[in-house]
Amino acid sequence: MPITNQKVAEHAFLQPLYADDYFPDRVVDKGREILLRLCERIEAEQPADLQALYVLTETATEHFNLLEAEFEAAGSEIETVAREEIGEDFWFVASAYGFSDADPEKLIAAREW
């Protein structure tokens, strides 16, 4: 399903991670896909309120939790820079879909990184 939100379609997700050799592109690509799937779900399900949005972001965060093992296997990890960038992109997504009042910490509350 193509993204219809123009702001999201034009956004370069996780760009600072791609710019840093510490983070392998093939693993960052999977993180980008998690964020794009989140956008697709938001567009398909159109959450009515923040609680419904948090359900969707929880699932995406859990996928990032699983991705941590791939970062580690590649000699990397979801550390401070990555954690902040991922969190910022979650907030960008929430804001782009009209949830600018979302709590950035609640968006990624299920994180293990």
Backbone as a chain_set.jsonl record, in Angstrom:
{"seq": "MPITNQKVAEHAFLQPLYADDYFPDRVVDKGREILLRLCERIEAEQPADLQALYVLTETATEHFNLLEAEFEAAGSEIETVAREEIGEDFWFVASAYGFSDADPEKLIAAREW", "coords": {"N": [[0.845, -1.177, 0.0], [0.775, 2.07, -1.015], [2.122, 5.011, 0.538], [0.087, 7.72, 1.34], [0.218, 10.153, 2.601], [1.779, 13.062, 1.994], [3.862, 14.425, 3.328], [5.014, 12.394, 4.854], [5.723, 10.6, 2.82], [7.802, 11.971, 1.62], [9.72, 12.079, 3.556], [12.935, 11.37, 4.888], [13.557, 8.715, 6.487], [15.375, 7.781, 9.394], [17.784, 8.937, 8.608], [20.266, 10.02, 9.779], [21.375, 7.65, 10.746], [21.963, 6.193, 8.482], [23.999, 7.763, 7.561], [26.087, 7.222, 9.215], [28.697, 5.027, 9.576], [28.769, 3.138, 11.577], [26.304, 2.013, 11.847], [24.887, -0.57, 10.155], [23.734, -0.401, 6.836], [21.944, -2.326, 5.782], [20.585, -3.258, 8.007], [19.547, -0.921, 9.053], [17.848, -0.362, 6.961], [15.82, -2.205, 7.479], [14.766, -1.121, 9.798], [13.761, 1.251, 8.78], [11.778, 0.179, 7.165], [10.059, -0.816, 9.13], [9.08, 1.564, 10.192], [7.784, 2.594, 7.923], [5.815, 0.633, 7.547], [4.363, 1.117, 9.861], [3.299, 3.636, 9.206], [1.69, 2.884, 7.03], [-0.168, 1.274, 8.37], [-1.353, 3.189, 10.035], [-2.58, 4.811, 8.12], [-4.339, 2.95, 7.01], [-5.896, 2.038, 9.198], [-6.646, 4.332, 10.522], [-6.429, 5.603, 13.305], [-8.487, 6.714, 15.954], [-7.877, 8.164, 18.207], [-5.328, 9.113, 20.633], [-4.783, 6.849, 22.225], [-5.421, 4.708, 20.535], [-3.529, 5.163, 18.567], [-1.191, 4.699, 20.07], [-1.344, 1.952, 20.423], [-0.719, 1.036, 17.889], [1.879, 2.085, 17.596], [3.148, 0.715, 19.59], [3.335, -1.91, 18.63], [5.065, -1.476, 16.447], [7.316, -0.605, 17.848], [7.96, -2.927, 19.24], [8.819, -4.455, 17.106], [11.176, -3.11, 16.505], [12.511, -3.791, 18.84], [13.052, -6.485, 18.344], [14.739, -6.163, 16.206], [17.053, -5.253, 17.339], [18.761, -7.415, 17.935], [19.76, -8.025, 15.402], [21.219, -5.729, 14.839], [23.2, -6.036, 16.803], [24.397, -8.46, 15.974], [25.638, -7.543, 13.742], [27.66, -6.076, 14.739], [26.926, -3.692, 15.879], [24.607, -1.535, 17.633], [21.471, -0.511, 19.076], [21.973, 2.314, 20.26], [22.535, 5.402, 22.055], [22.474, 7.5, 19.995], [21.055, 6.192, 17.913], [18.738, 5.443, 19.302], [17.609, 7.946, 19.949], [17.186, 8.986, 17.371], [15.406, 7.112, 16.259], [13.258, 7.444, 18.039], [12.641, 10.144, 17.461], [11.753, 9.869, 14.82], [9.471, 8.306, 15.217], [7.922, 10.203, 16.569], [7.751, 12.125, 14.553], [6.17, 10.735, 12.699], [3.778, 10.428, 14.169], [3.069, 13.138, 14.462], [2.843, 13.937, 11.773], [0.536, 12.65, 11.061], [-1.376, 14.012, 12.419], [-1.273, 13.855, 15.182], [0.131, 15.586, 16.983], [0.185, 16.098, 19.642], [1.008, 13.84, 20.864], [2.696, 11.875, 23.299], [6.097, 11.656, 23.286], [7.562, 9.669, 24.67], [5.624, 7.751, 25.286], [5.021, 6.858, 22.778], [7.06, 5.096, 22.181], [7.09, 3.377, 24.302], [7.271, 0.637, 24.764], [9.843, -0.067, 24.282], [12.999, -1.794, 24.386], [15.478, -0.907, 24.234]], "CA": [[0.0, 0.0, 0.0], [1.601, 3.271, -1.053], [1.861, 6.054, 1.519], [-0.608, 8.84, 0.718], [0.589, 11.386, 3.3], [2.914, 13.601, 1.248], [4.945, 14.748, 4.267], [5.645, 11.122, 5.194], [6.305, 10.039, 1.602], [9.022, 12.706, 1.299], [10.62, 12.067, 4.708], [14.065, 10.439, 4.857], [13.604, 8.06, 7.781], [16.634, 7.291, 9.976], [18.886, 9.449, 7.791], [21.572, 10.067, 10.461], [21.93, 6.3, 10.9], [22.559, 5.853, 7.183], [25.207, 8.573, 7.387], [27.1, 6.763, 10.18], [29.127, 3.667, 9.231], [28.556, 2.236, 12.716], [25.011, 1.354, 11.665], [24.86, -1.199, 8.826], [22.584, 0.014, 6.036], [20.957, -3.398, 5.598], [19.783, -3.336, 9.221], [18.803, 0.341, 9.099], [16.763, -0.53, 5.991], [14.732, -2.924, 8.153], [14.15, -0.146, 10.689], [12.977, 2.139, 7.911], [10.583, -0.577, 6.764], [9.163, -0.853, 10.294], [8.42, 2.867, 10.254], [6.87, 2.701, 6.788], [4.656, -0.226, 7.846], [3.573, 1.859, 10.839], [2.554, 4.646, 8.449], [0.652, 2.178, 6.271], [-1.216, 0.872, 9.325], [-2.072, 4.396, 10.457], [-3.447, 5.211, 7.015], [-5.393, 1.942, 6.824], [-6.761, 1.903, 10.37], [-7.047, 5.666, 10.945], [-6.716, 5.629, 14.741], [-9.372, 7.818, 16.318], [-7.338, 8.938, 19.322], [-3.953, 8.764, 20.993], [-4.688, 5.467, 22.719], [-5.405, 3.833, 19.36], [-2.215, 5.346, 17.948], [-0.187, 4.034, 20.902], [-1.416, 0.509, 20.145], [0.033, 0.814, 16.648], [3.311, 2.348, 17.797], [3.685, -0.353, 20.443], [3.7, -3.017, 17.741], [6.267, -1.079, 15.707], [8.425, -0.586, 18.806], [8.323, -4.324, 19.486], [9.612, -4.893, 15.952], [12.525, -2.57, 16.728], [13.126, -4.618, 19.887], [13.572, -7.683, 17.683], [15.809, -5.746, 15.307], [18.259, -5.03, 18.143], [19.643, -8.574, 17.783], [20.432, -7.912, 14.108], [22.248, -4.706, 15.01], [24.29, -6.63, 17.579], [25.079, -9.446, 15.141], [26.427, -6.798, 12.758], [28.668, -5.295, 15.442], [26.359, -2.394, 16.192], [23.531, -1.636, 18.606], [20.6, 0.657, 19.175], [22.508, 3.074, 21.381], [21.957, 6.736, 22.252], [22.179, 8.179, 18.73], [19.991, 5.463, 17.236], [17.537, 5.532, 20.133], [17.024, 9.271, 19.773], [16.717, 9.133, 15.991], [14.205, 6.289, 16.114], [12.209, 8.142, 18.776], [12.257, 11.336, 16.705], [10.961, 9.471, 13.658], [8.149, 7.928, 15.71], [7.187, 11.438, 16.829], [7.468, 12.709, 13.239], [5.027, 10.01, 12.138], [2.58, 10.824, 14.928], [2.764, 14.524, 14.12], [2.427, 14.002, 10.368], [-0.831, 12.142, 10.964], [-2.278, 14.831, 13.209], [-1.162, 13.557, 16.611], [1.277, 16.349, 17.481], [0.136, 16.104, 21.104], [1.453, 12.53, 21.352], [3.827, 11.856, 24.224], [7.183, 10.937, 22.613], [7.947, 8.475, 25.423], [4.556, 6.741, 25.156], [5.083, 6.292, 21.418], [8.047, 4.01, 22.172], [7.111, 2.887, 25.686], [7.587, -0.796, 24.81], [11.234, -0.283, 23.836], [13.964, -2.499, 25.229], [16.77, -0.381, 23.803]], "C": [[0.894, 1.245, 0.0], [1.159, 4.3, -0.001], [1.193, 7.227, 0.807], [-0.281, 10.18, 1.382], [1.87, 11.917, 2.656], [4.113, 13.902, 2.143], [5.727, 13.484, 4.622], [6.362, 10.537, 3.977], [7.643, 10.7, 1.264], [10.071, 12.642, 2.413], [11.716, 11.0, 4.56], [14.22, 9.833, 6.251], [15.013, 7.59, 8.133], [17.876, 7.792, 9.249], [20.224, 9.53, 8.529], [22.202, 8.68, 10.662], [22.568, 5.83, 9.601], [23.886, 6.578, 6.995], [26.363, 8.112, 8.281], [27.444, 5.302, 9.89], [28.946, 2.662, 10.358], [27.26, 1.434, 12.566], [24.945, 0.764, 10.26], [23.565, -0.858, 8.073], [21.52, -1.071, 5.925], [20.061, -3.557, 6.819], [18.953, -2.056, 9.378], [17.637, 0.29, 8.116], [15.558, -1.223, 6.636], [14.018, -2.005, 9.142], [13.276, 0.822, 9.917], [11.691, 1.454, 7.482], [9.572, -0.673, 7.914], [8.384, 0.463, 10.373], [7.429, 3.053, 9.101], [5.634, 1.821, 6.985], [3.756, 0.436, 8.882], [2.722, 2.906, 10.122], [1.411, 4.008, 7.651], [-0.499, 1.771, 7.183], [-2.027, 2.075, 9.79], [-3.036, 4.835, 9.356], [-4.596, 4.23, 6.829], [-6.392, 1.933, 7.974], [-7.286, 3.232, 10.9], [-7.426, 5.728, 12.424], [-7.472, 6.904, 15.133], [-8.792, 8.71, 17.413], [-5.927, 8.456, 19.646], [-3.821, 7.333, 21.468], [-4.634, 4.478, 21.561], [-4.072, 3.955, 18.621], [-1.147, 4.604, 18.731], [-0.205, 2.519, 20.711], [-0.587, 0.191, 18.892], [1.531, 1.043, 16.845], [3.945, 1.301, 18.709], [4.141, -1.537, 19.596], [4.979, -2.693, 16.971], [7.489, -1.07, 16.624], [8.888, -2.004, 19.108], [9.124, -4.893, 18.316], [11.037, -4.344, 16.037], [13.243, -3.354, 17.822], [13.755, -5.864, 19.272], [14.757, -7.346, 16.772], [17.124, -5.507, 16.046], [19.251, -6.188, 17.978], [20.4, -8.519, 16.445], [21.504, -6.823, 14.138], [23.448, -5.309, 15.723], [25.077, -7.641, 16.757], [25.978, -8.78, 14.101], [27.474, -5.906, 13.419], [28.212, -3.891, 15.807], [25.346, -2.576, 17.312], [22.65, -0.403, 18.506], [21.028, 1.38, 20.445], [21.939, 4.483, 21.349], [21.573, 7.433, 20.951], [21.002, 7.508, 18.032], [18.676, 5.581, 17.999], [16.829, 6.875, 19.929], [16.472, 9.464, 18.368], [15.441, 8.327, 15.756], [13.028, 6.975, 16.813], [11.714, 9.379, 18.04], [11.417, 10.973, 15.49], [9.578, 8.964, 14.068], [7.315, 9.184, 15.949], [6.839, 12.145, 15.523], [6.228, 12.054, 12.638], [3.739, 10.436, 12.85], [2.142, 12.224, 14.525], [2.23, 14.645, 12.695], [0.994, 13.52, 10.176], [-1.783, 12.846, 11.93], [-2.249, 14.59, 14.702], [0.039, 14.289, 17.217], [1.29, 16.453, 19.001], [0.543, 14.756, 21.706], [2.651, 12.689, 22.273], [4.952, 11.039, 23.58], [7.599, 9.658, 23.344], [6.888, 7.382, 25.321], [4.566, 6.104, 23.768], [6.009, 5.08, 21.376], [8.172, 3.364, 23.559], [7.526, 1.419, 25.779], [9.046, -1.091, 24.458], [12.059, -1.019, 24.897], [15.373, -2.041, 24.891], [16.954, 1.009, 24.333]], "O": [[1.683, 1.44, 0.925], [-0.028, 4.431, 0.3], [1.685, 7.68, -0.226], [-0.487, 11.232, 0.777], [2.924, 11.291, 2.761], [5.255, 13.658, 1.753], [6.957, 13.504, 4.683], [7.48, 10.038, 4.094], [8.521, 10.06, 0.686], [11.196, 13.106, 2.226], [11.443, 9.87, 4.154], [14.932, 10.378, 7.094], [15.742, 7.072, 7.288], [18.915, 7.132, 9.277], [21.243, 9.142, 7.957], [23.425, 8.558, 10.737], [23.593, 5.148, 9.618], [24.793, 6.061, 6.343], [27.494, 8.568, 8.114], [26.571, 4.436, 9.955], [28.969, 1.455, 10.116], [27.136, 0.326, 13.089], [24.947, 1.506, 9.278], [22.461, -1.005, 8.599], [20.325, -0.776, 5.968], [18.901, -3.948, 6.687], [17.794, -2.11, 9.789], [16.564, 0.828, 8.391], [14.413, -0.863, 6.366], [12.802, -2.096, 9.307], [12.179, 1.169, 10.355], [10.632, 2.081, 7.439], [8.364, -0.616, 7.684], [7.173, 0.464, 10.594], [6.351, 3.613, 9.297], [4.526, 2.222, 6.628], [2.532, 0.334, 8.8], [1.534, 3.039, 10.417], [0.301, 4.539, 7.609], [-1.666, 1.904, 6.815], [-3.247, 1.99, 9.925], [-4.18, 5.19, 9.636], [-5.715, 4.642, 6.521], [-7.598, 1.832, 7.75], [-8.265, 3.258, 11.645], [-8.599, 5.884, 12.762], [-7.139, 8.008, 14.701], [-9.17, 9.876, 17.534], [-5.407, 7.528, 19.026], [-2.839, 6.665, 21.143], [-3.875, 3.51, 21.609], [-3.548, 2.965, 18.11], [-0.289, 3.949, 18.14], [0.838, 1.875, 20.83], [0.146, -0.797, 18.851], [2.353, 0.288, 16.325], [5.142, 1.031, 18.61], [5.213, -2.097, 19.826], [5.87, -3.535, 16.857], [8.575, -1.482, 16.216], [10.088, -2.251, 19.22], [10.011, -5.722, 18.518], [11.993, -5.033, 15.682], [14.454, -3.559, 17.742], [14.864, -6.25, 19.64], [15.665, -8.159, 16.598], [18.193, -5.555, 15.438], [20.457, -5.956, 17.891], [21.56, -8.926, 16.377], [22.568, -6.975, 13.536], [24.587, -5.116, 15.298], [26.306, -7.673, 16.836], [26.953, -9.371, 13.638], [28.103, -5.081, 12.755], [29.037, -3.003, 16.021], [25.242, -3.663, 17.881], [23.036, 0.612, 17.927], [20.533, 1.111, 21.539], [20.943, 4.724, 20.667], [20.445, 7.91, 20.824], [20.061, 8.179, 17.609], [17.622, 5.796, 17.399], [15.612, 6.93, 19.758], [15.401, 10.046, 18.197], [14.505, 8.813, 15.122], [11.937, 7.075, 16.252], [10.512, 9.64, 17.996], [10.47, 11.685, 15.159], [8.609, 9.171, 13.337], [6.142, 9.232, 15.579], [5.751, 12.706, 15.396], [5.341, 12.74, 12.13], [2.741, 10.763, 12.208], [0.96, 12.458, 14.274], [1.27, 15.376, 12.448], [0.317, 13.935, 9.236], [-2.865, 12.338, 12.223], [-3.121, 15.077, 15.421], [0.869, 13.674, 17.887], [2.297, 16.852, 19.585], [0.435, 14.555, 22.916], [3.513, 13.538, 22.048], [4.779, 9.843, 23.349], [7.95, 8.669, 22.702], [7.229, 6.2, 25.275], [4.168, 4.951, 23.603], [5.768, 4.141, 20.618], [9.237, 2.87, 23.93], [8.085, 1.008, 26.795], [9.431, -2.255, 24.35], [11.847, -0.885, 26.102], [16.348, -2.715, 25.225], [17.984, 1.635, 24.082]]}, "num_chains": 1, "name": "protein.A"}
